[in-house]
Short mmCIF file of C-alpha atoms and ligand atoms in Angstrom, two decimals:
data_model
loop_
_atom_site.label_atom_id
_atom_site.label_comp_id
_atom_site.label_asym_id
_atom_site.label_seq_id
_atom_site.Cartn_x
_atom_site.Cartn_y
_atom_site.Cartn_z
CA UNK R 1 3.82 35.68 -8.71
CA UNK R 2 1.55 33.58 -6.48
CA UNK R 3 -2.10 34.63 -6.79
CA UNK R 4 -5.36 33.14 -5.60
CA UNK R 5 -8.70 32.87 -7.35
CA UNK R 6 -12.01 31.12 -6.64
CA UNK R 7 -11.01 28.19 -8.80
CA UNK R 8 -7.53 27.66 -7.33
CA UNK R 9 -6.29 25.52 -4.50
CA UNK R 10 -3.60 26.92 -2.17
CA UNK R 11 -0.65 24.57 -1.70
CA UNK R 12 1.52 24.97 1.37
CA UNK R 13 4.98 23.87 2.44
CA UNK R 14 4.66 21.46 5.39
CA UNK R 15 8.09 22.57 6.69
CA UNK R 16 7.19 26.27 6.98
CA UNK R 17 3.39 26.50 6.50
CA UNK R 18 4.04 29.09 3.73
CA UNK R 19 1.79 29.02 0.69
CA UNK R 20 4.01 28.11 -2.25
CA UNK R 21 1.51 28.22 -5.10
CA UNK R 22 -2.01 27.62 -6.33
CA UNK R 23 -3.33 24.76 -8.42
CA UNK R 24 -6.30 25.07 -10.79
CA UNK R 25 -9.57 23.44 -9.72
CA UNK R 26 -12.10 22.23 -12.29
CA UNK R 27 -15.87 22.23 -12.01
CA UNK R 28 -17.81 18.96 -12.44
CA UNK R 29 -18.80 20.03 -15.95
CA UNK R 30 -15.16 20.70 -16.87
CA UNK R 31 -14.05 17.29 -15.56
CA UNK R 32 -16.81 15.57 -17.55
CA UNK R 33 -15.79 17.49 -20.68
CA UNK R 34 -12.19 16.38 -20.08
CA UNK R 35 -13.33 12.76 -19.92
CA UNK R 36 -15.18 13.12 -23.23
CA UNK R 37 -12.14 14.66 -24.95
CA UNK R 38 -9.99 11.95 -23.44
CA UNK R 39 -12.30 9.32 -24.89
CA UNK R 40 -11.99 10.78 -28.41
CA UNK R 41 -8.21 11.19 -28.07
CA UNK R 42 -7.78 7.59 -26.89
CA UNK R 43 -8.94 6.22 -30.25
CA UNK R 44 -6.20 8.14 -32.10
CA UNK R 45 -3.59 7.33 -29.46
CA UNK R 46 -4.36 3.59 -29.59
CA UNK R 47 -4.14 3.65 -33.39
CA UNK R 48 -0.54 4.89 -33.31
CA UNK R 49 2.10 2.20 -33.83
CA UNK R 50 3.40 0.95 -30.48
CA UNK R 51 6.85 2.14 -31.52
CA UNK R 52 5.57 5.72 -31.86
CA UNK R 53 3.96 5.67 -28.41
CA UNK R 54 7.14 4.13 -27.06
CA UNK R 55 9.26 6.94 -28.54
CA UNK R 56 7.05 9.63 -26.99
CA UNK R 57 7.26 7.93 -23.59
CA UNK R 58 11.02 7.66 -23.95
CA UNK R 59 11.22 11.42 -24.57
CA UNK R 60 9.01 12.03 -21.50
CA UNK R 61 11.43 9.89 -19.46
CA UNK R 62 14.41 11.94 -20.70
CA UNK R 63 12.65 15.20 -19.81
CA UNK R 64 12.17 14.03 -16.21
CA UNK R 65 15.90 13.40 -16.00
CA UNK R 66 16.71 16.76 -17.56
CA UNK R 67 14.42 18.49 -15.05
CA UNK R 68 15.37 16.38 -12.03
CA UNK R 69 16.60 19.31 -9.94
CA UNK R 70 13.54 21.52 -10.45
CA UNK R 71 11.12 18.64 -9.91
CA UNK R 72 12.93 17.56 -6.74
CA UNK R 73 12.90 21.03 -5.21
CA UNK R 74 9.24 21.45 -6.02
CA UNK R 75 8.50 18.08 -4.44
CA UNK R 76 10.41 18.90 -1.27
CA UNK R 77 8.62 22.26 -1.07
CA UNK R 78 5.13 20.79 -1.30
CA UNK R 79 5.63 17.36 0.29
CA UNK R 80 8.44 17.94 2.79
CA UNK R 81 10.67 14.94 2.07
CA UNK R 82 14.44 15.61 2.17
CA UNK R 83 15.85 16.82 -1.13
CA UNK R 84 17.97 13.70 -1.65
CA UNK R 85 14.83 11.55 -1.27
CA UNK R 86 12.96 13.79 -3.72
CA UNK R 87 15.84 13.42 -6.20
CA UNK R 88 15.57 9.66 -5.73
CA UNK R 89 11.82 9.78 -6.30
CA UNK R 90 12.20 11.67 -9.57
CA UNK R 91 14.51 8.91 -10.82
CA UNK R 92 12.16 6.24 -9.45
CA UNK R 93 9.19 7.94 -11.14
CA UNK R 94 11.13 8.29 -14.40
CA UNK R 95 12.12 4.62 -14.30
CA UNK R 96 8.47 3.56 -14.75
CA UNK R 97 8.22 5.70 -17.89
CA UNK R 98 11.38 4.19 -19.34
CA UNK R 99 10.29 0.66 -18.44
CA UNK R 100 6.83 1.00 -19.99
CA UNK R 101 8.22 2.79 -23.05
CA UNK R 102 9.97 -0.52 -23.64
CA UNK R 103 7.00 -2.68 -22.67
CA UNK R 104 4.74 -0.77 -25.10
CA UNK R 105 6.34 -2.82 -27.88
CA UNK R 106 5.74 -6.16 -26.15
CA UNK R 107 2.00 -6.49 -25.61
CA UNK R 108 2.06 -9.88 -27.28
CA UNK R 109 -0.96 -12.08 -27.88
CA UNK R 110 -0.87 -15.86 -28.27
CA UNK R 111 -1.75 -18.59 -30.72
CA UNK R 112 -3.56 -21.49 -29.07
CA UNK R 113 -3.64 -25.04 -30.46
CA UNK R 114 -7.28 -25.51 -31.48
CA UNK R 115 -9.44 -28.46 -30.46
CA UNK R 116 -10.52 -29.17 -34.06
CA UNK R 117 -8.67 -29.11 -37.37
CA UNK R 118 -10.84 -26.50 -39.10
CA UNK R 119 -10.27 -23.79 -36.46
CA UNK R 120 -7.46 -21.45 -35.48
CA UNK R 121 -7.35 -19.62 -32.13
CA UNK R 122 -5.50 -16.40 -31.45
CA UNK R 123 -5.55 -13.81 -28.67
CA UNK R 124 -4.74 -10.14 -29.06
CA UNK R 125 -4.40 -7.48 -26.36
CA UNK R 126 -6.18 -4.16 -26.70
CA UNK R 127 -6.23 -1.03 -24.53
CA UNK R 128 -9.11 -0.79 -22.07
CA UNK R 129 -10.00 2.79 -23.07
CA UNK R 130 -9.98 5.83 -20.79
CA UNK R 131 -8.14 5.04 -17.55
CA UNK R 132 -8.21 7.27 -14.51
CA UNK R 133 -6.21 7.35 -11.31
CA UNK R 134 -6.37 8.82 -7.85
CA UNK R 135 -2.91 9.20 -6.35
CA UNK R 136 -1.52 10.03 -2.91
CA UNK R 137 0.72 12.75 -1.48
CA UNK R 138 3.53 10.52 -0.20
CA UNK R 139 5.08 9.95 -3.66
CA UNK R 140 3.74 12.90 -5.68
CA UNK R 141 5.47 11.86 -8.93
CA UNK R 142 6.22 8.13 -8.79
CA UNK R 143 2.66 7.10 -7.94
CA UNK R 144 1.47 8.97 -11.05
CA UNK R 145 4.08 7.66 -13.48
CA UNK R 146 3.66 4.09 -12.17
CA UNK R 147 0.06 4.26 -13.43
CA UNK R 148 0.26 6.73 -16.33
CA UNK R 149 3.19 5.09 -18.13
CA UNK R 150 1.63 1.60 -18.48
CA UNK R 151 -1.73 3.16 -19.38
CA UNK R 152 -0.21 5.25 -22.17
CA UNK R 153 2.05 2.41 -23.31
CA UNK R 154 -1.00 0.14 -23.63
CA UNK R 155 -2.84 2.74 -25.74
CA UNK R 156 -5.19 4.05 -23.05
CA UNK R 157 -5.70 7.73 -22.37
CA UNK R 158 -5.21 8.77 -18.77
CA UNK R 159 -6.67 11.26 -16.30
CA UNK R 160 -5.21 11.63 -12.82
CA UNK R 161 -6.51 13.35 -9.73
CA UNK R 162 -3.46 13.88 -7.52
CA UNK R 163 -3.63 14.57 -3.82
CA UNK R 164 -4.85 18.09 -3.00
CA UNK R 165 -1.75 18.34 -0.78
CA UNK R 166 0.77 17.81 -3.62
CA UNK R 167 -0.80 18.81 -6.94
CA UNK R 168 2.07 20.99 -8.20
CA UNK R 169 4.40 18.04 -8.82
CA UNK R 170 1.57 16.37 -10.77
CA UNK R 171 1.03 19.39 -13.02
CA UNK R 172 4.80 19.70 -13.53
CA UNK R 173 5.34 16.07 -14.52
CA UNK R 174 2.36 16.09 -16.89
CA UNK R 175 3.56 19.36 -18.43
CA UNK R 176 6.75 17.47 -19.33
CA UNK R 177 4.61 14.80 -21.02
CA UNK R 178 3.15 17.57 -23.23
CA UNK R 179 6.64 18.88 -23.97
CA UNK R 180 7.58 15.35 -25.01
CA UNK R 181 4.81 15.48 -27.64
CA UNK R 182 2.11 13.43 -25.90
CA UNK R 183 -1.22 15.04 -26.88
CA UNK R 184 -2.98 17.14 -24.22
CA UNK R 185 -6.15 15.08 -24.26
CA UNK R 186 -4.24 11.83 -23.85
CA UNK R 187 -2.98 12.69 -20.38
CA UNK R 188 -4.54 15.17 -17.96
CA UNK R 189 -4.43 16.27 -14.35
CA UNK R 190 -7.71 17.31 -12.74
CA UNK R 191 -8.54 18.60 -9.29
CA UNK R 192 -12.08 19.11 -8.06
CA UNK R 193 -13.38 21.04 -5.10
CA UNK R 194 -13.25 17.86 -3.01
CA UNK R 195 -11.63 14.47 -3.51
CA UNK R 196 -14.90 12.48 -3.10
CA UNK R 197 -16.51 14.64 -5.79
CA UNK R 198 -13.86 13.63 -8.35
CA UNK R 199 -14.05 10.02 -7.14
CA UNK R 200 -17.80 10.08 -7.76
CA UNK R 201 -17.34 11.39 -11.30
CA UNK R 202 -14.58 8.89 -12.12
CA UNK R 203 -16.52 5.91 -10.80
CA UNK R 204 -19.87 6.86 -12.31
CA UNK R 205 -18.82 8.14 -15.75
CA UNK R 206 -19.61 5.51 -18.41
CA UNK R 207 -16.65 6.49 -20.61
CA UNK R 208 -14.14 5.63 -17.89
CA UNK R 209 -13.28 1.94 -18.08
CA UNK R 210 -10.52 1.66 -15.51
CA UNK R 211 -9.70 3.16 -12.12
CA UNK R 212 -6.35 2.79 -10.40
CA UNK R 213 -6.08 4.00 -6.82
CA UNK R 214 -3.29 4.27 -4.29
CA UNK R 215 -4.40 5.18 -0.78
CA UNK R 216 -6.22 3.84 2.24
CA UNK R 217 -8.07 0.54 2.37
CA UNK R 218 -11.22 2.37 3.52
CA UNK R 219 -11.31 4.66 0.46
CA UNK R 220 -10.20 1.86 -1.87
CA UNK R 221 -13.10 -0.29 -0.74
CA UNK R 222 -15.52 2.59 -1.31
CA UNK R 223 -14.15 3.25 -4.81
CA UNK R 224 -14.43 -0.46 -5.65
CA UNK R 225 -18.07 -0.47 -4.52
CA UNK R 226 -18.78 2.61 -6.64
CA UNK R 227 -16.93 1.10 -9.63
CA UNK R 228 -18.97 -2.09 -9.37
CA UNK R 229 -22.02 -0.21 -10.65
CA UNK R 230 -20.92 -0.52 -14.29
CA UNK R 231 -18.20 -3.16 -13.77
CA UNK R 232 -15.13 -0.94 -14.24
CA UNK R 233 -11.72 -2.58 -13.99
CA UNK R 234 -9.91 -1.48 -10.83
CA UNK R 235 -6.39 -1.72 -9.45
CA UNK R 236 -5.97 -0.98 -5.77
CA UNK R 237 -2.73 -0.30 -3.92
CA UNK R 238 -3.94 0.10 -0.35
CA UNK R 239 -2.79 0.11 3.27
CA UNK R 240 -0.07 -2.05 4.77
CA UNK R 241 1.08 -3.26 8.16
CA UNK R 242 4.53 -4.57 7.29
CA UNK R 243 6.25 -6.84 9.80
CA UNK R 244 10.04 -6.51 10.01
CA UNK R 245 11.46 -9.72 11.46
CA UNK R 246 14.96 -10.41 12.75
CA UNK R 247 15.88 -14.03 13.51
CA UNK R 248 18.64 -14.96 15.91
CA UNK R 249 20.82 -16.11 12.99
CA UNK R 250 20.58 -12.72 11.23
CA UNK R 251 23.40 -10.29 10.50
CA UNK R 252 22.25 -7.72 13.09
CA UNK R 253 24.13 -4.75 11.60
CA UNK R 254 22.58 -5.44 8.20
CA UNK R 255 19.16 -5.73 9.87
CA UNK R 256 19.61 -2.37 11.62
CA UNK R 257 20.60 -0.75 8.31
CA UNK R 258 17.59 -2.29 6.56
CA UNK R 259 15.29 -1.26 9.41
CA UNK R 260 16.42 2.38 9.21
CA UNK R 261 15.82 2.48 5.47
CA UNK R 262 12.52 0.65 5.57
CA UNK R 263 11.04 2.42 8.60
CA UNK R 264 12.24 6.02 8.30
CA UNK R 265 12.18 6.65 4.54
CA UNK R 266 9.81 9.56 3.85
CA UNK R 267 9.39 10.07 7.64
CA UNK R 268 7.71 6.67 7.83
CA UNK R 269 5.00 7.71 5.38
CA UNK R 270 4.97 4.87 2.87
CA UNK R 271 2.60 1.92 2.53
CA UNK R 272 5.55 -0.47 2.56
CA UNK R 273 7.31 1.03 5.59
CA UNK R 274 8.11 -1.46 8.34
CA UNK R 275 5.21 -0.95 10.74
CA UNK R 276 6.05 -3.45 13.51
CA UNK R 277 9.27 -5.18 14.47
CA UNK R 278 9.53 -8.78 15.71
CA UNK R 279 12.99 -9.54 17.05
CA UNK R 280 14.12 -12.93 18.37
CA UNK R 281 14.59 -12.75 22.16
CA UNK R 282 18.27 -13.76 21.90
CA UNK R 283 19.13 -10.68 19.80
CA UNK R 284 16.40 -8.31 21.00
CA UNK R 285 18.52 -6.12 23.31
CA UNK R 286 21.38 -5.85 20.82
CA UNK R 287 19.03 -4.91 17.99
CA UNK R 288 17.09 -2.35 20.04
CA UNK R 289 20.27 -0.68 21.33
CA UNK R 290 21.88 -0.51 17.89
CA UNK R 291 18.72 0.69 16.14
CA UNK R 292 18.07 3.41 18.69
CA UNK R 293 21.69 4.62 18.47
CA UNK R 294 21.26 5.06 14.68
CA UNK R 295 17.83 6.67 15.05
CA UNK R 296 19.22 9.26 17.46
CA UNK R 297 21.68 10.33 14.70
CA UNK R 298 18.86 11.13 12.24
CA UNK R 299 18.57 14.85 11.63
CA UNK R 300 15.04 16.24 11.54
CA UNK R 301 14.40 19.49 9.66
CA UNK R 302 13.40 21.32 6.51
CA UNK R 303 14.13 18.96 3.63
CA UNK R 304 15.89 21.72 1.69
CA UNK R 305 18.59 21.98 4.36
CA UNK R 306 21.77 19.93 4.06
CA UNK R 307 22.03 16.57 5.79
CA UNK R 308 18.37 16.39 6.83
CA UNK R 309 17.15 12.79 7.06
CA UNK R 310 13.59 13.35 8.20
CA UNK R 311 11.33 16.14 6.98
CA UNK R 312 7.98 17.20 8.44
CA UNK R 313 4.98 14.91 8.35
CA UNK R 314 2.38 15.95 5.84
CA UNK R 315 -0.29 17.68 7.95
CA UNK R 316 -1.51 18.64 11.40
CA UNK R 317 -4.01 15.79 11.40
CA UNK R 318 -1.26 13.31 10.46
CA UNK R 319 0.91 14.57 13.33
CA UNK R 320 -1.96 14.38 15.83
CA UNK R 321 -2.84 10.85 14.67
CA UNK R 322 0.76 9.58 14.99
CA UNK R 323 1.18 11.28 18.37
CA UNK R 324 -2.01 9.75 19.72
CA UNK R 325 -0.86 6.27 18.60
CA UNK R 326 2.43 6.80 20.49
CA UNK R 327 0.61 8.11 23.60
CA UNK R 328 -1.80 5.17 23.56
CA UNK R 329 1.09 2.66 23.17
CA UNK R 330 2.86 4.22 26.17
CA UNK R 331 -0.36 4.02 28.20
CA UNK R 332 -0.53 0.33 27.24
CA UNK R 333 3.04 -0.30 28.47
CA UNK R 334 5.44 0.61 25.62
CA UNK R 335 8.64 2.41 26.64
CA UNK R 336 10.54 4.91 24.45
CA UNK R 337 14.17 3.78 24.39
CA UNK R 338 15.26 7.46 24.41
CA UNK R 339 12.89 10.07 25.88
CA UNK R 340 10.79 11.72 23.16
CA UNK R 341 11.29 15.41 22.39
CA UNK R 342 8.30 17.41 21.21
CA UNK R 343 9.16 19.38 18.07
CA UNK R 344 7.37 22.44 16.64
CA UNK R 345 5.21 22.61 13.52
CA UNK R 346 4.85 19.37 11.60
CA UNK R 347 8.22 17.98 12.68
CA UNK R 348 8.39 14.81 14.77
CA UNK R 349 11.30 13.22 16.55
CA UNK R 350 11.81 9.63 15.32
CA UNK R 351 11.03 7.17 18.10
CA UNK R 352 11.97 3.61 19.01
CA UNK R 353 9.47 1.98 21.38
CA UNK R 354 10.39 -1.17 23.29
CA UNK R 355 8.21 -3.41 25.45
CA UNK R 356 5.55 -3.42 22.76
CA UNK R 357 3.13 -6.32 22.49
CA UNK R 358 1.29 -7.77 19.52
CA UNK R 359 -2.18 -6.78 20.73
CA UNK R 360 -1.39 -3.04 21.10
CA UNK R 361 -3.17 -0.62 18.77
CA UNK R 362 0.17 0.64 17.43
CA UNK R 363 0.86 -2.87 16.12
CA UNK R 364 -2.59 -3.49 14.72
CA UNK R 365 -2.89 -0.16 12.85
CA UNK R 366 -0.80 1.45 10.11
CA UNK R 367 1.33 4.17 11.81
CA UNK R 368 2.47 6.17 8.74
CA UNK R 369 5.02 8.04 10.85
CA UNK R 370 8.58 7.81 12.23
CA UNK R 371 7.89 5.29 15.01
CA UNK R 372 9.50 1.84 15.34
CA UNK R 373 7.52 -0.47 17.68
CA UNK R 374 9.62 -3.43 18.79
CA UNK R 375 8.39 -6.79 20.06
CA UNK R 376 10.14 -10.05 20.87
CA UNK R 377 9.43 -13.61 19.75
CA UNK R 378 10.80 -17.03 20.62
CA UNK R 379 9.68 -19.54 17.98
CA UNK R 380 9.17 -19.49 14.21
CA UNK R 381 5.60 -20.79 14.62
CA UNK R 382 4.63 -18.00 17.03
CA UNK R 383 6.31 -15.49 14.72
CA UNK R 384 4.48 -16.62 11.59
CA UNK R 385 1.17 -16.48 13.41
CA UNK R 386 1.78 -12.89 14.61
CA UNK R 387 3.21 -11.69 11.30
CA UNK R 388 0.16 -12.92 9.38
CA UNK R 389 -2.36 -11.84 12.00
CA UNK R 390 -3.56 -8.72 10.15
CA UNK R 391 -6.08 -7.76 7.50
CA UNK R 392 -3.19 -6.38 5.41
CA UNK R 393 -0.81 -8.18 3.06
CA UNK R 394 1.38 -5.65 1.24
CA UNK R 395 5.06 -5.96 2.26
CA UNK R 396 7.01 -7.94 4.84
CA UNK R 397 10.73 -8.05 5.63
CA UNK R 398 12.92 -10.57 7.41
CA UNK R 399 16.56 -11.13 8.18
CA UNK R 400 18.07 -14.61 8.51
CA UNK R 401 21.19 -16.32 7.22
CA UNK R 402 19.74 -19.81 7.41
CA UNK R 403 18.72 -20.86 3.89
CA UNK R 404 16.16 -23.43 5.10
CA UNK R 405 14.46 -20.84 7.30
CA UNK R 406 14.61 -18.26 4.51
CA UNK R 407 12.55 -20.44 2.16
CA UNK R 408 10.15 -21.57 4.89
CA UNK R 409 9.41 -18.04 6.11
CA UNK R 410 9.29 -16.51 2.62
CA UNK R 411 6.60 -19.02 1.63
CA UNK R 412 4.67 -18.73 4.91
CA UNK R 413 4.33 -14.93 4.96
CA UNK R 414 0.95 -13.86 3.52
CA UNK R 415 2.18 -10.78 1.67
CA UNK R 416 2.47 -9.63 -1.94
CA UNK R 417 6.13 -8.60 -1.49
CA UNK R 418 8.82 -9.92 0.85
CA UNK R 419 12.22 -8.33 1.45
CA UNK R 420 14.76 -10.98 2.52
CA UNK R 421 17.84 -9.46 4.12
CA UNK R 422 16.77 -6.23 2.40
CA UNK R 423 14.79 -3.20 3.61
CA UNK R 424 14.11 -1.48 0.26
CA UNK R 425 12.20 -3.55 -2.28
CA UNK R 426 10.66 -1.01 -4.67
CA UNK R 427 11.81 -1.01 -8.30
CA UNK R 428 10.15 -0.59 -11.67
CA UNK R 429 11.26 -4.06 -12.80
CA UNK R 430 9.44 -6.08 -10.09
CA UNK R 431 5.68 -6.39 -9.47
CA UNK R 432 4.48 -4.07 -6.68
CA UNK R 433 1.21 -4.92 -4.97
CA UNK R 434 -0.57 -6.57 -2.11
CA UNK R 435 -2.94 -9.36 -1.16
CA UNK R 436 -5.80 -9.47 1.38
CA UNK R 437 -7.05 -5.92 2.14
CA UNK R 438 -3.83 -4.36 0.79
CA UNK R 439 -5.11 -4.42 -2.74
CA UNK R 440 -5.64 -5.97 -6.12
CA UNK R 441 -3.39 -5.82 -9.15
CA UNK R 442 0.31 -5.22 -9.71
CA UNK R 443 2.23 -2.12 -10.73
CA UNK R 444 5.56 -1.98 -12.55
CA UNK R 445 7.23 -5.08 -14.01
CA UNK R 446 5.92 -7.00 -17.01
CA UNK R 447 2.59 -7.46 -15.18
CA UNK R 448 1.93 -3.69 -14.87
CA UNK R 449 0.81 -3.12 -18.46
CA UNK R 450 -1.76 -5.94 -18.34
CA UNK R 451 -3.78 -3.85 -15.87
CA UNK R 452 -4.57 -1.54 -18.84
CA UNK R 453 -5.19 -4.19 -21.50
CA UNK R 454 -8.10 -6.46 -22.36
CA UNK R 455 -7.46 -9.89 -23.82
CA UNK R 456 -9.55 -10.61 -26.91
CA UNK R 457 -9.89 -14.18 -28.20
CA UNK R 458 -10.28 -14.59 -31.96
CA UNK R 459 -11.75 -17.85 -33.22
CA UNK R 460 -11.09 -18.45 -36.94
CA UNK R 461 -13.44 -21.11 -38.32
CA UNK R 462 -13.77 -22.81 -41.73
CA UNK R 463 -10.02 -23.38 -42.30
C1 SIN F 501 3.60 3.61 -1.40
O1 SIN F 501 3.88 3.97 -0.27
O2 SIN F 501 2.44 3.48 -1.75
C2 SIN F 501 4.65 3.31 -2.44
C3 SIN F 501 5.96 3.01 -1.90
C4 SIN F 501 6.96 2.61 -2.95
O3 SIN F 501 6.67 2.61 -4.15
O4 SIN F 501 8.06 2.27 -2.55
#
């Protein structure tokens, strides 16, 4: 039965506005006590053989798979994404646990040829200590496991504050970690009365040595400033403004397919979603017509219903923000290819806007909604200038079948990740992360575990 108390946060379904449950909220004193217990537990956790930690993570991975259906339904209920996307996210989230269960056994150091005969040099890698994370609502499970799994694999303990909008998935996935045998003080979920309050505790507490954040550039910058006080390690996965580029030599049908996947996944609410489209003038009309035809087929609705492609956006303020970006673009001259229907509640009709220009606000800002803004270009030089003309550098995509152009453009784009003839780039085996104001650090891949390890150099003298 759903009940409310003073120390519980109501969680609602964005598709229906119904309250679906309550999540426990901790006081400042409780969060600080959690950090202290986490600090003590970390010493024991780090002392376990890597193979033991690996086995516990492997069991956690298996439990996510065994509970895929329940976790997916819960995620759709609290986040709104279509059930098939939630099922995909559970597998994506689980994949990080499996990957880092394996990487736990491979935190190798080095031997270094010494500069004099009586010395020997060695490096070892050691866990940073207590790591904490602040995670967003758009991927309520995967953004937690992408941080928790490398932290635990490295021998850190881990405390996460999930988004207040999607805490139930966080509690569920961490409950499975306990069922796998990972000690309760080694991994924890905490919610405070407000997000800044928990951010303040995480960044000011001396026992926390590492903060990993996924969210906006504005908040990331603030957390980095706060973490600078006692020089905490930080990893930041921040905003994006991904260009999606189609050259005249591209396979247009493949580009349309990639554009649909990249732009409309999760109702356009991902940091790596295509945010602005640059299409060569010679293929512009064909691309726009084909993309709009596919977009008009997308079914908007409650993610639990069959065949829904686009669920609600996350909140009233998100809907108002996206709508005002569309309205402003239309005032500035953009034209919806198909007239826009206004939908009730938090639902939004996906939109393709043509006649967009590079200086419009909708191109300069992250949209985080189901809107494709389409511009034209004529030369590679002009294109590279516009694609890089942003403070962000997370993901970029382009379509071309000319191998010389592929290399030239791939090298020229100032982004941490580039999809070439591909609209979906995320995977646990490749490094995810941005440059410029899109962040610092990499998640997933062999690099991901290093974010939770310190390198120690041992100098053996007198040999
Ligand atoms: C994000 O939007 O921050 C993550 C997207 C992904 O992992 O694909």
